[in-house]
């Protein structure tokens, strides 16, 4: 059995409850990418963890969908599947040319959100460790009463003092935090 780390933003905690160490659940995954995917006709399937929920990956596009104007690709890495939002879909085009091709990229693995998670295989996973990360005040913007909190920070953007190991996530009353969940895949 393998393990993976996934990110759970504070705003979507209630959509994924219960999250408790030792309690198996069925989950779907989303890879949040910041850069364009590299597309190839052929390639290797892999999923390599660099730190916590950060990954490098290669896999085959097994589904291509347009949902709410977004191009959504389902990628199979051999270990499991996840989806990627790949920008705006071309108007009136049914096939954007990714189906059956291999893609490579880097991103942050997060828990999938409906409706984008359609077509992605569910995986039975058991949380082994949960880390609550409180966003440091230096990353929270307050502009004339409007507060902006990042959904995620890279590990070098917070310190050990900003982290807390917890056994269970109960609700999302704290939007100034996010969670890193270490899952064992069943």
Coordinates of N, CA and C in Angstrom, one line a residue:
X1 N 0.8 -1.2 0.0 CA 0.0 0.0 0.0 C 0.9 1.2 0.0
X2 N 0.4 2.3 -0.7 CA 1.2 3.5 -0.7 C 0.5 4.6 0.1
X3 N 1.2 5.7 0.3 CA 0.7 6.8 1.0 C 0.8 8.1 0.2
X4 N -0.1 9.0 0.5 CA 0.0 10.3 -0.2 C -0.4 11.4 0.8
X5 N 0.1 12.6 0.5 CA -0.3 13.8 1.2 C -1.3 14.6 0.4
X6 N -2.3 15.1 1.0 CA -3.3 16.0 0.3 C -3.6 17.2 1.1
X7 N -3.9 18.3 0.4 CA -4.3 19.6 1.0 C -5.8 19.7 1.1
X8 N -6.3 20.2 2.2 CA -7.7 20.4 2.4 C -7.8 21.9 2.9
X9 N -8.3 22.8 2.0 CA -8.5 24.2 2.4 C -9.6 24.3 3.4
X10 N -9.4 25.3 4.3 CA -10.4 25.5 5.4 C -11.8 25.7 4.9
X11 N -12.0 26.4 3.8 CA -13.4 26.7 3.3 C -14.1 25.5 2.9
X12 N -13.4 24.4 2.5 CA -14.2 23.2 2.1 C -14.2 22.0 3.0
X13 N -13.7 22.3 4.3 CA -13.7 21.2 5.2 C -15.0 20.5 5.4
X14 N -16.1 21.2 5.5 CA -17.4 20.6 5.8 C -17.8 19.7 4.7
X15 N -17.4 19.9 3.4 CA -17.7 19.1 2.3 C -17.0 17.7 2.4
X16 N -16.0 17.6 3.2 CA -15.2 16.3 3.3 C -15.3 15.6 4.6
X17 N -16.1 16.1 5.5 CA -16.2 15.4 6.8 C -16.9 14.1 6.7
X18 N -16.5 13.1 7.6 CA -15.5 13.2 8.6 C -14.1 12.9 8.1
X19 N -13.2 13.6 8.7 CA -11.7 13.4 8.5 C -11.2 13.1 9.9
X20 N -10.8 11.9 10.1 CA -10.3 11.5 11.4 C -9.2 10.4 11.2
X21 N -8.2 10.5 12.0 CA -7.1 9.6 11.9 C -7.6 8.2 12.1
X22 N -7.3 7.3 11.2 CA -7.7 5.9 11.4 C -9.1 5.5 10.8
X23 N -9.9 6.6 10.3 CA -11.2 6.3 9.8 C -11.1 6.3 8.2
X24 N -11.3 5.2 7.6 CA -11.3 5.1 6.1 C -12.4 5.8 5.5
X25 N -12.1 6.5 4.4 CA -13.1 7.2 3.6 C -12.9 7.0 2.1
X26 N -13.8 7.3 1.3 CA -13.6 7.3 -0.1 C -13.4 8.7 -0.6
X27 N -12.3 8.9 -1.3 CA -12.0 10.3 -1.7 C -11.6 10.3 -3.2
X28 N -11.7 11.5 -3.7 CA -11.3 11.8 -5.1 C -10.3 13.0 -5.0
X29 N -9.3 13.0 -6.0 CA -8.3 14.0 -5.9 C -8.2 15.0 -7.0
X30 N -7.7 16.1 -6.8 CA -7.5 17.2 -7.7 C -6.1 17.7 -7.6
X31 N -5.4 17.8 -8.8 CA -4.1 18.4 -8.8 C -4.2 19.8 -9.2
X32 N -3.8 20.7 -8.4 CA -3.8 22.1 -8.6 C -2.5 22.5 -9.3
X33 N -2.5 22.8 -10.5 CA -1.2 23.2 -11.2 C -1.1 24.7 -11.5
X34 N 0.1 25.2 -11.4 CA 0.3 26.6 -11.6 C 0.8 26.9 -13.0
X35 N 1.4 25.9 -13.6 CA 2.0 26.1 -15.0 C 1.4 25.2 -16.0
X36 N 1.6 25.5 -17.2 CA 1.0 24.6 -18.3 C 1.5 23.2 -18.3
X37 N 0.7 22.3 -18.6 CA 1.2 20.9 -18.7 C 2.0 20.7 -20.0
X38 N 3.0 19.8 -19.8 CA 3.8 19.3 -21.0 C 3.0 18.2 -21.6
X39 N 2.7 18.2 -22.9 CA 1.9 17.2 -23.6 C 2.8 16.4 -24.5
X40 N 2.7 15.1 -24.5 CA 3.4 14.1 -25.3 C 2.5 13.1 -25.8
X41 N 2.8 12.5 -27.0 CA 2.1 11.4 -27.5 C 2.2 10.1 -26.6
X42 N 3.4 9.9 -26.1 CA 3.7 8.8 -25.2 C 4.5 9.3 -24.1
X43 N 4.5 8.5 -23.0 CA 5.3 8.8 -21.8 C 5.2 7.9 -20.7
X44 N 5.8 8.2 -19.6 CA 5.8 7.3 -18.4 C 4.7 7.9 -17.4
X45 N 4.1 6.9 -16.7 CA 3.2 7.3 -15.6 C 4.0 7.3 -14.3
X46 N 3.9 8.3 -13.5 CA 4.5 8.4 -12.2 C 3.9 9.5 -11.4
X47 N 4.1 9.4 -10.1 CA 3.7 10.4 -9.1 C 4.8 10.4 -8.1
X48 N 5.5 11.6 -8.0 CA 6.6 11.7 -7.1 C 6.3 12.9 -6.1
X49 N 6.4 12.6 -4.9 CA 6.2 13.6 -3.8 C 7.5 14.4 -3.6
X50 N 7.4 15.7 -3.6 CA 8.5 16.5 -3.3 C 8.5 17.0 -1.9
X51 N 7.4 17.5 -1.4 CA 7.2 17.9 0.0 C 5.7 18.0 0.3
X52 N 5.3 17.4 1.4 CA 3.9 17.4 1.8 C 3.0 17.2 0.6
X53 N 2.1 18.1 0.2 CA 1.1 17.9 -0.8 C 1.6 18.3 -2.2
X54 N 2.9 18.6 -2.3 CA 3.5 19.0 -3.6 C 4.1 17.8 -4.4
X55 N 3.7 17.7 -5.7 CA 4.0 16.5 -6.5 C 4.5 16.9 -7.9
X56 N 5.3 16.0 -8.4 CA 5.6 16.0 -9.9 C 4.9 14.8 -10.4
X57 N 4.3 14.8 -11.6 CA 3.5 13.7 -12.1 C 3.7 13.6 -13.6
X58 N 3.3 12.4 -14.0 CA 3.2 12.1 -15.5 C 2.1 11.1 -15.6
X59 N 1.2 11.2 -16.6 CA 0.2 10.3 -16.7 C -0.6 10.4 -18.0
X60 N -1.5 9.5 -18.2 CA -2.3 9.5 -19.4 C -3.6 10.2 -19.2
X61 N -4.1 11.0 -20.1 CA -5.4 11.7 -20.0 C -6.4 10.7 -20.4
X62 N -7.3 10.3 -19.5 CA -8.3 9.3 -19.7 C -9.7 9.9 -19.9
X63 N -9.8 11.2 -19.7 CA -11.1 11.8 -19.9 C -10.8 13.3 -20.1
X64 N -11.6 13.9 -20.9 CA -11.5 15.4 -21.2 C -13.0 15.9 -21.2
X65 N -13.2 16.8 -20.3 CA -14.6 17.4 -20.2 C -14.6 18.9 -20.1
X66 N -15.7 19.5 -20.5 CA -15.9 20.9 -20.3 C -17.0 21.0 -19.2
X67 N -16.7 21.6 -18.1 CA -17.6 21.8 -17.0 C -17.6 23.3 -16.6
X68 N -18.7 24.0 -16.7 CA -18.8 25.4 -16.4 C -17.8 26.2 -17.2
X69 N -17.6 25.9 -18.4 CA -16.6 26.6 -19.3 C -15.2 26.3 -19.1
X70 N -14.9 25.4 -18.1 CA -13.5 25.0 -17.8 C -13.2 23.7 -18.5
X71 N -11.9 23.6 -19.0 CA -11.5 22.3 -19.5 C -10.9 21.5 -18.3
X72 N -11.5 20.3 -18.1 CA -11.1 19.4 -17.0 C -10.6 18.2 -17.6
X73 N -9.4 17.8 -17.2 CA -8.7 16.6 -17.6 C -8.6 15.6 -16.5
X74 N -8.9 14.3 -16.7 CA -8.7 13.3 -15.7 C -7.4 12.6 -16.1
X75 N -6.5 12.5 -15.2 CA -5.1 11.9 -15.4 C -5.0 10.6 -14.6
X76 N -4.5 9.6 -15.3 CA -4.2 8.3 -14.6 C -2.7 8.2 -14.5
X77 N -2.2 8.2 -13.3 CA -0.7 8.1 -13.1 C -0.3 6.6 -12.8
X78 N -1.2 5.7 -12.8 CA -0.9 4.3 -12.5 C -1.1 4.1 -11.0
X79 N -0.8 5.0 -10.1 CA -1.0 4.9 -8.7 C -2.5 5.2 -8.4
X80 N -3.0 6.2 -9.0 CA -4.4 6.6 -8.9 C -4.7 7.7 -9.9
X81 N -6.0 8.1 -9.9 CA -6.4 9.2 -10.8 C -6.7 10.5 -10.1
X82 N -6.6 11.6 -10.8 CA -7.0 12.9 -10.3 C -7.4 13.7 -11.5
X83 N -8.0 14.9 -11.2 CA -8.4 15.8 -12.3 C -7.6 17.0 -12.1
X84 N -7.5 17.7 -13.3 CA -6.8 19.0 -13.4 C -7.7 20.0 -14.1
X85 N -7.8 21.2 -13.6 CA -8.5 22.3 -14.4 C -7.4 22.8 -15.3
X86 N -7.7 22.8 -16.6 CA -6.6 23.2 -17.6 C -7.1 24.4 -18.4
X87 N -7.5 25.4 -17.7 CA -7.9 26.7 -18.3 C -9.3 26.6 -18.9
X88 N -9.6 27.7 -19.6 CA -10.9 27.8 -20.3 C -11.0 26.8 -21.5
X89 N -12.2 26.2 -21.6 CA -12.4 25.3 -22.8 C -12.6 26.1 -24.0
X90 N -12.2 25.6 -25.2 CA -12.4 26.3 -26.4 C -13.9 26.3 -26.7
X91 N -14.5 27.4 -27.1 CA -15.9 27.6 -27.4 C -16.3 26.6 -28.6
X92 N -17.4 25.9 -28.4 CA -17.9 25.0 -29.4 C -17.1 23.8 -29.8
X93 N -16.0 23.6 -29.1 CA -15.1 22.4 -29.5 C -15.4 21.3 -28.5
X94 N -15.7 20.1 -29.0 CA -16.0 19.0 -28.1 C -14.7 18.3 -27.7
X95 N -13.7 18.3 -28.5 CA -12.4 17.7 -28.1 C -11.3 18.7 -28.2
X96 N -10.6 18.9 -27.1 CA -9.5 19.9 -27.1 C -8.2 19.3 -27.4
X97 N -8.1 18.0 -27.7 CA -6.9 17.3 -28.2 C -6.0 16.7 -27.1
X98 N -6.5 16.6 -25.9 CA -5.7 16.0 -24.8 C -6.0 14.5 -24.6
X99 N -7.2 14.0 -25.0 CA -7.6 12.6 -24.7 C -6.6 11.6 -25.3
X100 N -6.1 10.7 -24.4 CA -5.2 9.7 -24.9 C -3.8 10.1 -24.9
X101 N -3.5 11.3 -24.7 CA -2.1 11.8 -24.6 C -1.5 11.7 -23.2
X102 N -0.2 11.8 -23.1 CA 0.5 11.8 -21.9 C 0.8 13.2 -21.5
X103 N 0.7 13.6 -20.2 CA 1.0 14.9 -19.8 C 2.0 14.8 -18.6
X104 N 2.8 15.8 -18.4 CA 3.7 15.9 -17.2 C 3.5 17.3 -16.6
X105 N 3.7 17.4 -15.3 CA 3.5 18.6 -14.6 C 3.9 18.6 -13.2
X106 N 3.7 19.7 -12.5 CA 3.9 19.8 -11.1 C 2.7 20.5 -10.5
X107 N 2.4 20.1 -9.2 CA 1.2 20.7 -8.6 C 1.0 20.3 -7.2
X108 N -0.1 20.8 -6.6 CA -0.5 20.5 -5.2 C -1.7 19.6 -5.3
X109 N -1.6 18.4 -4.6 CA -2.7 17.4 -4.6 C -3.7 17.9 -3.5
X110 N -4.9 18.0 -3.9 CA -6.0 18.4 -3.0 C -7.1 17.4 -3.1
X111 N -8.1 17.5 -2.1 CA -9.3 16.7 -2.2 C -10.2 17.3 -3.3
X112 N -10.8 16.4 -4.1 CA -11.6 16.8 -5.2 C -12.9 17.5 -4.8
X113 N -13.4 18.4 -5.7 CA -14.6 19.1 -5.4 C -15.6 18.9 -6.5
X114 N -16.9 18.7 -6.2 CA -17.9 18.6 -7.2 C -18.1 19.9 -7.8
X115 N -18.5 20.0 -9.1 CA -18.7 18.9 -10.1 C -17.5 18.4 -10.8
X116 N -16.3 19.1 -10.6 CA -15.1 18.7 -11.3 C -14.6 17.3 -11.1
X117 N -15.0 16.7 -10.0 CA -14.5 15.4 -9.7 C -15.2 14.3 -10.4
X118 N -16.2 14.6 -11.3 CA -16.9 13.6 -12.0 C -15.9 12.9 -13.0
X119 N -16.0 11.6 -13.1 CA -15.2 10.9 -14.0 C -13.9 10.4 -13.3
X120 N -13.6 10.8 -12.1 CA -12.4 10.5 -11.4 C -12.7 9.3 -10.5
X121 N -11.9 8.3 -10.5 CA -12.1 7.1 -9.7 C -11.9 7.4 -8.2
X122 N -12.9 6.9 -7.4 CA -12.7 7.1 -5.9 C -11.7 6.1 -5.4
X123 N -11.0 6.6 -4.4 CA -10.0 5.8 -3.7 C -10.3 5.6 -2.3
X124 N -10.2 4.4 -1.7 CA -10.4 4.2 -0.3 C -9.1 4.6 0.4
X125 N -9.2 5.5 1.3 CA -8.0 6.0 2.0 C -8.2 6.2 3.5
X126 N -7.2 6.0 4.3 CA -7.3 6.2 5.7 C -6.3 7.3 6.1
X127 N -6.8 8.3 6.8 CA -5.9 9.4 7.3 C -5.0 8.8 8.3
X128 N -3.7 9.0 8.2 CA -2.7 8.5 9.1 C -2.2 9.7 10.0
X129 N -2.3 10.9 9.5 CA -1.8 12.0 10.2 C -2.5 13.3 9.6
X130 N -2.8 14.2 10.5 CA -3.5 15.4 10.0 C -2.7 16.6 10.7
X131 N -2.3 17.5 9.8 CA -1.6 18.7 10.3 C -2.4 20.0 10.0
X132 N -2.8 20.7 11.0 CA -3.5 22.0 10.8 C -2.4 23.1 10.7
X133 N -2.5 23.8 9.7 CA -1.6 24.9 9.4 C -2.3 26.2 9.6
X134 N -2.0 27.0 10.5 CA -2.6 28.4 10.7 C -1.8 29.3 9.9
X135 N -2.5 30.1 9.0 CA -1.8 31.0 8.1 C -1.3 32.2 8.9
X136 N 0.0 32.4 8.8 CA 0.7 33.5 9.6 C 0.1 34.8 9.2
X137 N 0.0 35.7 10.2 CA -0.6 37.1 9.9 C 0.1 37.8 8.8
X138 N 1.4 37.5 8.6 CA 2.1 38.2 7.6 C 1.6 37.9 6.1
X139 N 0.8 36.8 6.0 CA 0.3 36.4 4.7 C -1.2 36.8 4.6
X140 N -1.8 37.3 5.6 CA -3.2 37.7 5.5 C -3.3 39.2 5.2
X141 N -4.0 39.5 4.1 CA -4.1 40.9 3.6 C -5.4 41.5 4.2
X142 N -5.3 42.7 4.7 CA -6.5 43.5 5.1 C -6.5 44.8 4.4
X143 N -7.5 44.9 3.4 CA -7.6 46.0 2.6 C -8.9 46.7 2.8
X144 N -8.9 47.8 3.7 CA -10.2 48.5 4.0 C -11.3 47.6 4.5
X145 N -11.0 46.7 5.4 CA -12.0 45.8 6.0 C -12.2 44.5 5.2
X146 N -11.6 44.4 4.0 CA -11.7 43.2 3.3 C -10.5 42.3 3.6
X147 N -10.7 41.1 4.1 CA -9.7 40.3 4.5 C -9.5 39.2 3.5
X148 N -8.2 39.0 3.1 CA -7.9 38.0 2.1 C -6.9 37.0 2.7
X149 N -7.3 35.7 2.7 CA -6.4 34.7 3.3 C -6.1 33.7 2.3
X150 N -4.8 33.3 2.1 CA -4.5 32.3 1.1 C -5.0 31.0 1.5
X151 N -5.4 30.2 0.5 CA -5.9 28.8 0.7 C -4.8 27.8 1.1
X152 N -3.6 28.2 0.7 CA -2.5 27.3 0.8 C -1.2 28.0 0.8
X153 N -0.2 27.5 1.6 CA 1.1 28.1 1.6 C 2.1 27.0 1.4
X154 N 3.2 27.3 0.7 CA 4.3 26.3 0.5 C 5.0 26.2 1.9
X155 N 5.6 25.0 2.2 CA 6.2 24.7 3.5 C 7.2 25.8 3.9
X156 N 7.9 26.5 3.0 CA 8.8 27.5 3.4 C 8.2 28.8 3.8
X157 N 6.8 28.9 3.7 CA 6.1 30.1 4.0 C 5.5 30.1 5.3
X158 N 5.7 29.1 6.1 CA 5.2 29.0 7.5 C 6.2 28.3 8.3
X159 N 6.1 28.4 9.6 CA 7.0 27.7 10.5 C 6.4 26.6 11.3
X160 N 7.2 25.9 12.0 CA 6.7 24.8 12.9 C 5.7 25.3 13.9
X161 N 5.9 26.6 14.4 CA 5.0 27.2 15.3 C 3.6 27.4 14.8
X162 N 3.4 27.4 13.4 CA 2.1 27.6 12.8 C 1.4 26.3 12.6
X163 N 2.0 25.2 13.0 CA 1.4 23.8 12.7 C 1.0 23.2 14.0
X164 N 0.0 22.3 13.9 CA -0.5 21.6 15.0 C -1.0 20.2 14.5
X165 N -0.5 19.2 15.1 CA -1.0 17.8 14.8 C -2.4 17.6 15.5
X166 N -3.4 17.2 14.7 CA -4.7 16.9 15.3 C -5.1 15.5 14.9
X167 N -6.1 15.0 15.6 CA -6.6 13.6 15.3 C -7.8 13.7 14.5
X168 N -8.5 14.8 14.4 CA -9.8 14.9 13.7 C -10.0 16.4 13.3
X169 N -10.6 16.5 12.1 CA -11.1 17.8 11.7 C -12.6 17.8 11.9
X170 N -13.1 18.8 12.7 CA -14.5 18.8 13.0 C -15.3 19.8 12.2
X171 N -14.8 21.0 11.9 CA -15.6 21.9 11.1 C -14.6 23.0 10.6
X172 N -15.1 23.9 9.8 CA -14.3 24.9 9.1 C -14.5 26.3 9.7
X173 N -14.7 26.3 11.1 CA -14.9 27.6 11.7 C -13.7 28.6 11.6
X174 N -12.5 28.0 11.3 CA -11.3 28.8 11.2 C -10.9 28.9 9.7
X175 N -11.3 29.9 9.0 CA -10.9 30.1 7.6 C -9.5 30.6 7.4
X176 N -8.8 30.8 8.5 CA -7.4 31.2 8.5 C -6.5 30.1 8.7
X177 N -7.0 28.9 8.3 CA -6.2 27.6 8.5 C -6.5 26.7 7.3
X178 N -5.5 25.8 7.0 CA -5.8 24.7 6.1 C -5.1 23.5 6.7
X179 N -5.4 22.4 6.0 CA -5.0 21.1 6.6 C -4.1 20.3 5.6
X180 N -3.2 19.6 6.1 CA -2.4 18.6 5.3 C -2.7 17.3 5.8
X181 N -3.3 16.4 5.0 CA -3.7 15.1 5.5 C -2.8 14.0 4.8
X182 N -2.2 13.2 5.6 CA -1.4 12.1 5.1 C -2.3 10.8 5.1
X183 N -2.6 10.3 3.9 CA -3.5 9.2 3.7 C -2.7 7.9 3.3
X184 N -3.2 6.8 3.9 CA -2.7 5.5 3.4 C -3.8 5.0 2.4
X185 N -3.4 4.7 1.2 CA -4.3 4.2 0.2 C -4.6 2.7 0.5
X186 N -5.8 2.3 0.4 CA -6.2 0.9 0.7 C -6.4 0.2 -0.6

